[in-house]
Amino acid sequence: MDNDFIYDEHWASNYQNFARMHGRIAEVDETVTFLEGYSRGGCALELGIGDGRVAVPLSDRGVRVHGIDNSDSMLEQLAKRTDLVKAWKENIADFKTAQRYNLVYCVYNTFQLLFTRDAQLACLRSAAEVLDDQGILVIEFDVPALEGFVNGQKTTTVLVDHENTILNAHVHDPLKQNLVSSLLWFSGASVRRLPYRARYVYPQELDTMAERAGLKLAERWGDWARGAFTEGSKRHVSVYRRTTQ
Ligand SMILES: C[S@@+](CC[C@H](N)C(=O)[O-])C[C@H]1O[C@@H](n2cnc3c(N)ncnc32)[C@H](O)[C@@H]1O
């Protein structure tokens, strides 16, 4: 099952397009400015580094960035962009390194791709372990949006243009807090299916899990520009500090 959800070559080669469609290329500067402030001139670790959308510009600003990803294809895309960011293949649910970091970050819904509570908790524990005494963990993901499901199913339209129709089909598994999803990408005469599974988490549950991992919420924002987090916020940027030194 795990392997079904590892980003394959097709995902990786189209990743920039998806990120652009979701406005994630346009906001990179703001993201990097936010993260740079917590790096204190030291070393940062990105969990699920992908193709370096965030890590490469952060490294361009002089921050030493390392990264972990479980997809060979995504790591290949990163290697094509830079050799300044050290990245390796590992599971973010259970990683170890002797290095200590000023900043660990996990952005763009990557945390929810760990689709069991145990895996999410293990990820937070591993992150707390590699932070230095003043270290900061930044996590960013969408607030769960469960409206619009009928009989536990929902299909949304991601993009329609002259070349492409991209639909996202979701099935809700409430017992596991999982959305089992498939992006269906019709282009010309071809259709590609990009499956993934996510465990949605409300911010309060994240805080509780973080506390169990030895982390305490320090700040929560509604976006990278430090907009207020409100009941209408569609996502959150949460900043945690270690509770034990
Ligand atoms: C949504 S992408 C985000 C990539 C990058 N962080 C960004 O913001 O553009 C999720 C990334 O996490 C990686 N990933 C997903 N599950 C993982 C796991 N269990 N261990 C390591 N990497 C994982 C994927 O391969 C992919 O590169």
CSV table of N, CA and C in Angstrom, one decimal, residues 26-134:
chain,number,residue,atom,x,y,z
A,26,ALA,N,4.0,31.0,-6.9
A,26,ALA,CA,3.9,32.4,-6.7
A,26,ALA,C,4.2,32.8,-5.2
A,27,GLU,N,4.0,31.9,-4.3
A,27,GLU,CA,4.1,32.3,-2.9
A,27,GLU,C,5.5,31.9,-2.3
A,28,VAL,N,6.3,31.3,-3.1
A,28,VAL,CA,7.6,30.8,-2.6
A,28,VAL,C,8.4,31.9,-1.9
A,29,ASP,N,8.5,33.1,-2.4
A,29,ASP,CA,9.3,34.1,-1.8
A,29,ASP,C,8.8,34.4,-0.3
A,30,GLU,N,7.5,34.5,-0.1
A,30,GLU,CA,6.9,34.7,1.2
A,30,GLU,C,7.3,33.5,2.1
A,31,THR,N,7.2,32.3,1.6
A,31,THR,CA,7.5,31.1,2.4
A,31,THR,C,8.9,31.2,2.9
A,32,VAL,N,9.8,31.5,1.9
A,32,VAL,CA,11.2,31.5,2.3
A,32,VAL,C,11.6,32.6,3.2
A,33,THR,N,10.9,33.7,3.1
A,33,THR,CA,11.2,34.9,4.0
A,33,THR,C,10.8,34.4,5.4
A,34,PHE,N,9.6,33.8,5.5
A,34,PHE,CA,9.2,33.3,6.8
A,34,PHE,C,10.2,32.3,7.5
A,35,LEU,N,10.6,31.3,6.7
A,35,LEU,CA,11.5,30.3,7.2
A,35,LEU,C,12.9,30.8,7.5
A,36,GLU,N,13.3,31.7,6.6
A,36,GLU,CA,14.7,32.2,6.8
A,36,GLU,C,14.9,32.9,8.2
A,37,GLY,N,13.8,33.5,8.7
A,37,GLY,CA,13.8,34.2,10.0
A,37,GLY,C,14.1,33.2,11.1
A,38,TYR,N,13.7,32.0,11.0
A,38,TYR,CA,13.9,31.0,12.1
A,38,TYR,C,15.2,30.2,11.9
A,39,SER,N,15.9,30.4,10.9
A,39,SER,CA,17.1,29.5,10.7
A,39,SER,C,18.3,30.1,11.4
A,40,ARG,N,18.2,31.3,11.9
A,40,ARG,CA,19.3,31.9,12.7
A,40,ARG,C,20.7,31.7,12.2
A,41,GLY,N,20.8,31.7,10.8
A,41,GLY,CA,22.1,31.6,10.2
A,41,GLY,C,22.6,30.2,10.3
A,42,GLY,N,21.8,29.2,10.7
A,42,GLY,CA,22.3,27.8,10.9
A,42,GLY,C,21.8,26.9,9.8
A,43,CYS,N,21.5,25.7,10.2
A,43,CYS,CA,21.1,24.7,9.3
A,43,CYS,C,19.6,24.3,9.4
A,44,ALA,N,19.0,24.1,8.2
A,44,ALA,CA,17.6,23.7,8.2
A,44,ALA,C,17.4,22.4,7.6
A,45,LEU,N,16.3,21.7,8.0
A,45,LEU,CA,16.0,20.3,7.4
A,45,LEU,C,14.6,20.4,6.9
A,46,GLU,N,14.4,20.0,5.7
A,46,GLU,CA,13.0,20.0,5.1
A,46,GLU,C,12.5,18.5,5.1
A,47,LEU,N,11.4,18.3,5.6
A,47,LEU,CA,10.8,16.9,5.6
A,47,LEU,C,9.9,16.8,4.3
A,48,GLY,N,10.2,15.9,3.4
A,48,GLY,CA,9.5,15.8,2.2
A,48,GLY,C,9.9,17.0,1.3
A,49,ILE,N,11.2,17.0,1.0
A,49,ILE,CA,11.8,18.1,0.3
A,49,ILE,C,11.4,18.3,-1.2
A,50,GLY,N,10.9,17.2,-1.8
A,50,GLY,CA,10.4,17.2,-3.1
A,50,GLY,C,11.5,17.7,-4.1
A,51,ASP,N,11.1,18.6,-5.0
A,51,ASP,CA,12.1,19.0,-6.1
A,51,ASP,C,12.8,20.3,-5.6
A,52,GLY,N,12.6,20.7,-4.3
A,52,GLY,CA,13.4,21.8,-3.8
A,52,GLY,C,12.6,23.1,-4.1
A,53,ARG,N,11.3,23.1,-4.3
A,53,ARG,CA,10.5,24.3,-4.6
A,53,ARG,C,10.9,25.4,-3.5
A,54,VAL,N,10.9,24.9,-2.2
A,54,VAL,CA,11.2,25.9,-1.1
A,54,VAL,C,12.7,25.8,-0.8
A,55,ALA,N,13.3,24.6,-0.8
A,55,ALA,CA,14.7,24.4,-0.3
A,55,ALA,C,15.7,25.2,-1.1
A,56,VAL,N,15.5,25.2,-2.5
A,56,VAL,CA,16.5,25.8,-3.3
A,56,VAL,C,16.5,27.3,-3.1
A,57,PRO,N,15.4,28.0,-3.1
A,57,PRO,CA,15.5,29.5,-2.9
A,57,PRO,C,15.9,29.8,-1.4
A,58,LEU,N,15.6,28.9,-0.5
A,58,LEU,CA,16.1,29.1,0.9
A,58,LEU,C,17.6,29.0,0.9
A,59,SER,N,18.1,28.0,0.2
A,59,SER,CA,19.6,27.8,0.2
A,59,SER,C,20.2,29.0,-0.6
A,60,ASP,N,19.5,29.5,-1.6
A,60,ASP,CA,20.0,30.7,-2.3
A,60,ASP,C,20.2,31.9,-1.4
A,61,ARG,N,19.5,31.9,-0.3
A,61,ARG,CA,19.6,33.1,0.6
A,61,ARG,C,20.7,32.8,1.7
A,62,GLY,N,21.4,31.7,1.5
A,62,GLY,CA,22.5,31.5,2.4
A,62,GLY,C,22.3,30.6,3.6
A,63,VAL,N,21.1,30.0,3.6
A,63,VAL,CA,20.8,29.0,4.7
A,63,VAL,C,21.3,27.6,4.2
A,64,ARG,N,22.0,26.9,5.1
A,64,ARG,CA,22.4,25.5,4.8
A,64,ARG,C,21.1,24.6,4.9
A,65,VAL,N,20.7,24.0,3.8
A,65,VAL,CA,19.5,23.2,3.8
A,65,VAL,C,19.7,21.8,3.5
A,66,HIS,N,19.2,20.9,4.3
A,66,HIS,CA,19.2,19.5,4.1
A,66,HIS,C,17.8,19.0,3.9
A,67,GLY,N,17.6,17.8,3.3
A,67,GLY,CA,16.2,17.4,3.1
A,67,GLY,C,16.1,15.9,3.0
A,68,ILE,N,14.9,15.4,3.3
A,68,ILE,CA,14.5,14.0,3.3
A,68,ILE,C,13.3,13.8,2.3
A,69,ASP,N,13.4,12.8,1.5
A,69,ASP,CA,12.2,12.4,0.7
A,69,ASP,C,12.2,10.9,0.5
A,70,ASN,N,11.1,10.3,0.2
A,70,ASN,CA,11.0,8.9,0.0
A,70,ASN,C,10.8,8.6,-1.5
A,71,SER,N,10.9,9.6,-2.4
A,71,SER,CA,10.7,9.4,-3.8
A,71,SER,C,12.0,9.6,-4.6
A,72,ASP,N,12.5,8.6,-5.2
A,72,ASP,CA,13.7,8.7,-6.1
A,72,ASP,C,13.4,9.8,-7.1
A,73,SER,N,12.2,9.8,-7.7
A,73,SER,CA,11.9,10.7,-8.8
A,73,SER,C,12.0,12.1,-8.4
A,74,MET,N,11.4,12.4,-7.2
A,74,MET,CA,11.5,13.8,-6.7
A,74,MET,C,12.9,14.2,-6.4
A,75,LEU,N,13.7,13.3,-5.8
A,75,LEU,CA,15.1,13.6,-5.4
A,75,LEU,C,15.9,13.8,-6.7
A,76,GLU,N,15.5,13.1,-7.8
A,76,GLU,CA,16.2,13.4,-9.1
A,76,GLU,C,15.9,14.8,-9.6
A,77,GLN,N,14.7,15.2,-9.4
A,77,GLN,CA,14.3,16.6,-9.9
A,77,GLN,C,15.1,17.6,-9.1
A,78,LEU,N,15.3,17.3,-7.8
A,78,LEU,CA,16.0,18.3,-6.9
A,78,LEU,C,17.5,18.3,-7.4
A,79,ALA,N,18.1,17.1,-7.6
A,79,ALA,CA,19.5,17.1,-8.0
A,79,ALA,C,19.7,17.8,-9.3
A,80,LYS,N,18.7,17.9,-10.2
A,80,LYS,CA,18.9,18.6,-11.4
A,80,LYS,C,19.0,20.1,-11.2
A,81,ARG,N,18.4,20.6,-10.0
A,81,ARG,CA,18.3,22.0,-9.8
A,81,ARG,C,19.5,22.5,-9.0
A,82,THR,N,20.1,21.7,-8.1
A,82,THR,CA,21.2,22.2,-7.3
A,82,THR,C,22.0,21.1,-6.7
A,83,ASP,N,23.3,21.4,-6.4
A,83,ASP,CA,24.1,20.4,-5.7
A,83,ASP,C,24.4,21.0,-4.3
A,84,LEU,N,23.8,22.1,-4.0
A,84,LEU,CA,24.1,22.8,-2.7
A,84,LEU,C,23.2,22.2,-1.5
A,85,VAL,N,22.1,21.6,-1.9
A,85,VAL,CA,21.2,21.1,-0.9
A,85,VAL,C,21.5,19.6,-0.7
A,86,LYS,N,21.8,19.2,0.5
A,86,LYS,CA,22.1,17.7,0.7
A,86,LYS,C,20.8,17.0,1.0
A,87,ALA,N,20.4,16.0,0.2
A,87,ALA,CA,19.1,15.4,0.4
A,87,ALA,C,19.3,13.9,0.3
A,88,TRP,N,18.5,13.1,1.1
A,88,TRP,CA,18.7,11.7,1.0
A,88,TRP,C,17.3,11.0,1.1
A,89,LYS,N,17.3,9.7,0.8
A,89,LYS,CA,16.0,9.0,0.8
A,89,LYS,C,15.8,8.4,2.1
A,90,GLU,N,14.7,8.8,2.7
A,90,GLU,CA,14.3,8.2,4.0
A,90,GLU,C,12.8,8.5,4.2
A,91,ASN,N,12.2,7.8,5.2
A,91,ASN,CA,10.8,8.0,5.5
A,91,ASN,C,10.7,9.1,6.6
A,92,ILE,N,9.9,10.2,6.3
A,92,ILE,CA,9.8,11.2,7.3
A,92,ILE,C,9.1,10.8,8.6
A,93,ALA,N,8.4,9.6,8.5
A,93,ALA,CA,7.8,9.1,9.7
A,93,ALA,C,8.8,8.5,10.7
A,94,ASP,N,10.0,8.3,10.2
A,94,ASP,CA,10.9,7.6,11.1
A,94,ASP,C,12.3,7.8,10.6
A,95,PHE,N,12.9,9.0,11.0
A,95,PHE,CA,14.2,9.3,10.4
A,95,PHE,C,15.2,9.6,11.6
A,96,LYS,N,16.4,9.4,11.3
A,96,LYS,CA,17.5,9.7,12.3
A,96,LYS,C,18.6,10.3,11.6
A,97,THR,N,19.3,11.3,12.3
A,97,THR,CA,20.5,11.9,11.8
A,97,THR,C,21.2,12.4,13.1
A,98,ALA,N,22.5,12.4,13.0
A,98,ALA,CA,23.3,12.9,14.1
A,98,ALA,C,23.3,14.4,14.1
A,99,GLN,N,23.1,15.0,13.0
A,99,GLN,CA,23.1,16.5,12.9
A,99,GLN,C,21.9,17.1,13.7
A,100,ARG,N,22.2,18.3,14.3
A,100,ARG,CA,21.1,19.0,15.0
A,100,ARG,C,20.8,20.3,14.2
A,101,TYR,N,19.5,20.6,14.1
A,101,TYR,CA,19.1,21.7,13.2
A,101,TYR,C,18.4,22.8,14.0
A,102,ASN,N,18.6,24.1,13.5
A,102,ASN,CA,18.0,25.2,14.1
A,102,ASN,C,16.5,25.2,13.7
A,103,LEU,N,16.3,24.7,12.5
A,103,LEU,CA,14.9,24.8,11.9
A,103,LEU,C,14.6,23.4,11.2
A,104,VAL,N,13.4,22.9,11.5
A,104,VAL,CA,12.9,21.7,10.7
A,104,VAL,C,11.6,22.2,10.2
A,105,TYR,N,11.3,21.9,8.9
A,105,TYR,CA,10.0,22.4,8.4
A,105,TYR,C,9.4,21.3,7.5
A,106,CYS,N,8.1,21.3,7.4
A,106,CYS,CA,7.3,20.3,6.6
A,106,CYS,C,6.1,21.1,6.1
A,107,VAL,N,6.1,21.4,4.8
A,107,VAL,CA,5.1,22.3,4.2
A,107,VAL,C,4.3,21.7,3.1
A,108,TYR,N,3.3,22.4,2.6
A,108,TYR,CA,2.5,22.1,1.5
A,108,TYR,C,1.8,20.7,1.7
A,109,ASN,N,1.1,20.6,2.8
A,109,ASN,CA,0.3,19.4,3.1
A,109,ASN,C,1.1,18.1,3.2
A,110,THR,N,2.4,18.1,3.2
A,110,THR,CA,3.2,16.9,3.2
A,110,THR,C,2.9,16.1,4.5
A,111,PHE,N,2.7,16.8,5.6
A,111,PHE,CA,2.5,16.0,6.9
A,111,PHE,C,1.3,15.1,6.8
A,112,GLN,N,0.2,15.6,6.1
A,112,GLN,CA,-1.0,14.8,6.1
A,112,GLN,C,-0.9,13.6,5.1
A,113,LEU,N,0.2,13.6,4.3
A,113,LEU,CA,0.5,12.4,3.5
A,113,LEU,C,0.9,11.2,4.4
A,114,LEU,N,1.3,11.4,5.6
A,114,LEU,CA,1.5,10.3,6.6
A,114,LEU,C,0.0,10.0,7.0
A,115,PHE,N,-0.4,8.8,6.6
A,115,PHE,CA,-1.9,8.6,6.7
A,115,PHE,C,-2.3,7.8,7.9
A,116,THR,N,-1.4,7.6,8.8
A,116,THR,CA,-1.9,7.1,10.1
A,116,THR,C,-1.4,8.0,11.2
A,117,ARG,N,-2.2,8.0,12.4
A,117,ARG,CA,-1.8,8.8,13.5
A,117,ARG,C,-0.4,8.4,14.0
A,118,ASP,N,-0.2,7.1,14.0
A,118,ASP,CA,1.1,6.6,14.5
A,118,ASP,C,2.3,7.2,13.7
A,119,ALA,N,2.1,7.3,12.4
A,119,ALA,CA,3.2,7.8,11.5
A,119,ALA,C,3.3,9.3,11.8
A,120,GLN,N,2.2,10.0,11.9
A,120,GLN,CA,2.3,11.4,12.2
A,120,GLN,C,3.0,11.7,13.5
A,121,LEU,N,2.7,10.9,14.5
A,121,LEU,CA,3.3,11.1,15.8
A,121,LEU,C,4.8,10.8,15.8
A,122,ALA,N,5.1,9.7,15.0
A,122,ALA,CA,6.5,9.3,14.9
A,122,ALA,C,7.3,10.4,14.2
A,123,CYS,N,6.7,11.1,13.2
A,123,CYS,CA,7.4,12.1,12.5
A,123,CYS,C,7.7,13.3,13.4
A,124,LEU,N,6.7,13.7,14.2
A,124,LEU,CA,6.9,14.8,15.2
A,124,LEU,C,8.0,14.4,16.2
A,125,ARG,N,8.0,13.2,16.6
A,125,ARG,CA,9.1,12.7,17.6
A,125,ARG,C,10.4,12.8,16.9
A,126,SER,N,10.5,12.3,15.7
A,126,SER,CA,11.8,12.4,15.0
A,126,SER,C,12.3,13.8,14.8
A,127,ALA,N,11.3,14.7,14.5
A,127,ALA,CA,11.7,16.1,14.3
A,127,ALA,C,12.1,16.8,15.6
A,128,ALA,N,11.4,16.5,16.7
A,128,ALA,CA,11.8,17.1,18.0
A,128,ALA,C,13.2,16.6,18.3
A,129,GLU,N,13.5,15.4,18.0
A,129,GLU,CA,14.8,14.8,18.3
A,129,GLU,C,16.0,15.5,17.7
A,130,VAL,N,15.8,15.9,16.4
A,130,VAL,CA,16.9,16.5,15.7
A,130,VAL,C,17.0,18.0,15.8
A,131,LEU,N,16.1,18.7,16.6
A,131,LEU,CA,16.1,20.1,16.8
A,131,LEU,C,17.2,20.4,17.8
A,132,ASP,N,17.9,21.5,17.7
A,132,ASP,CA,18.8,21.9,18.7
A,132,ASP,C,18.0,22.6,19.8
A,133,ASP,N,18.6,23.0,20.9
A,133,ASP,CA,17.9,23.5,22.1
A,133,ASP,C,16.9,24.6,21.8
A,134,GLN,N,17.3,25.6,20.9
A,134,GLN,CA,16.5,26.7,20.5
A,134,GLN,C,15.7,26.4,19.2
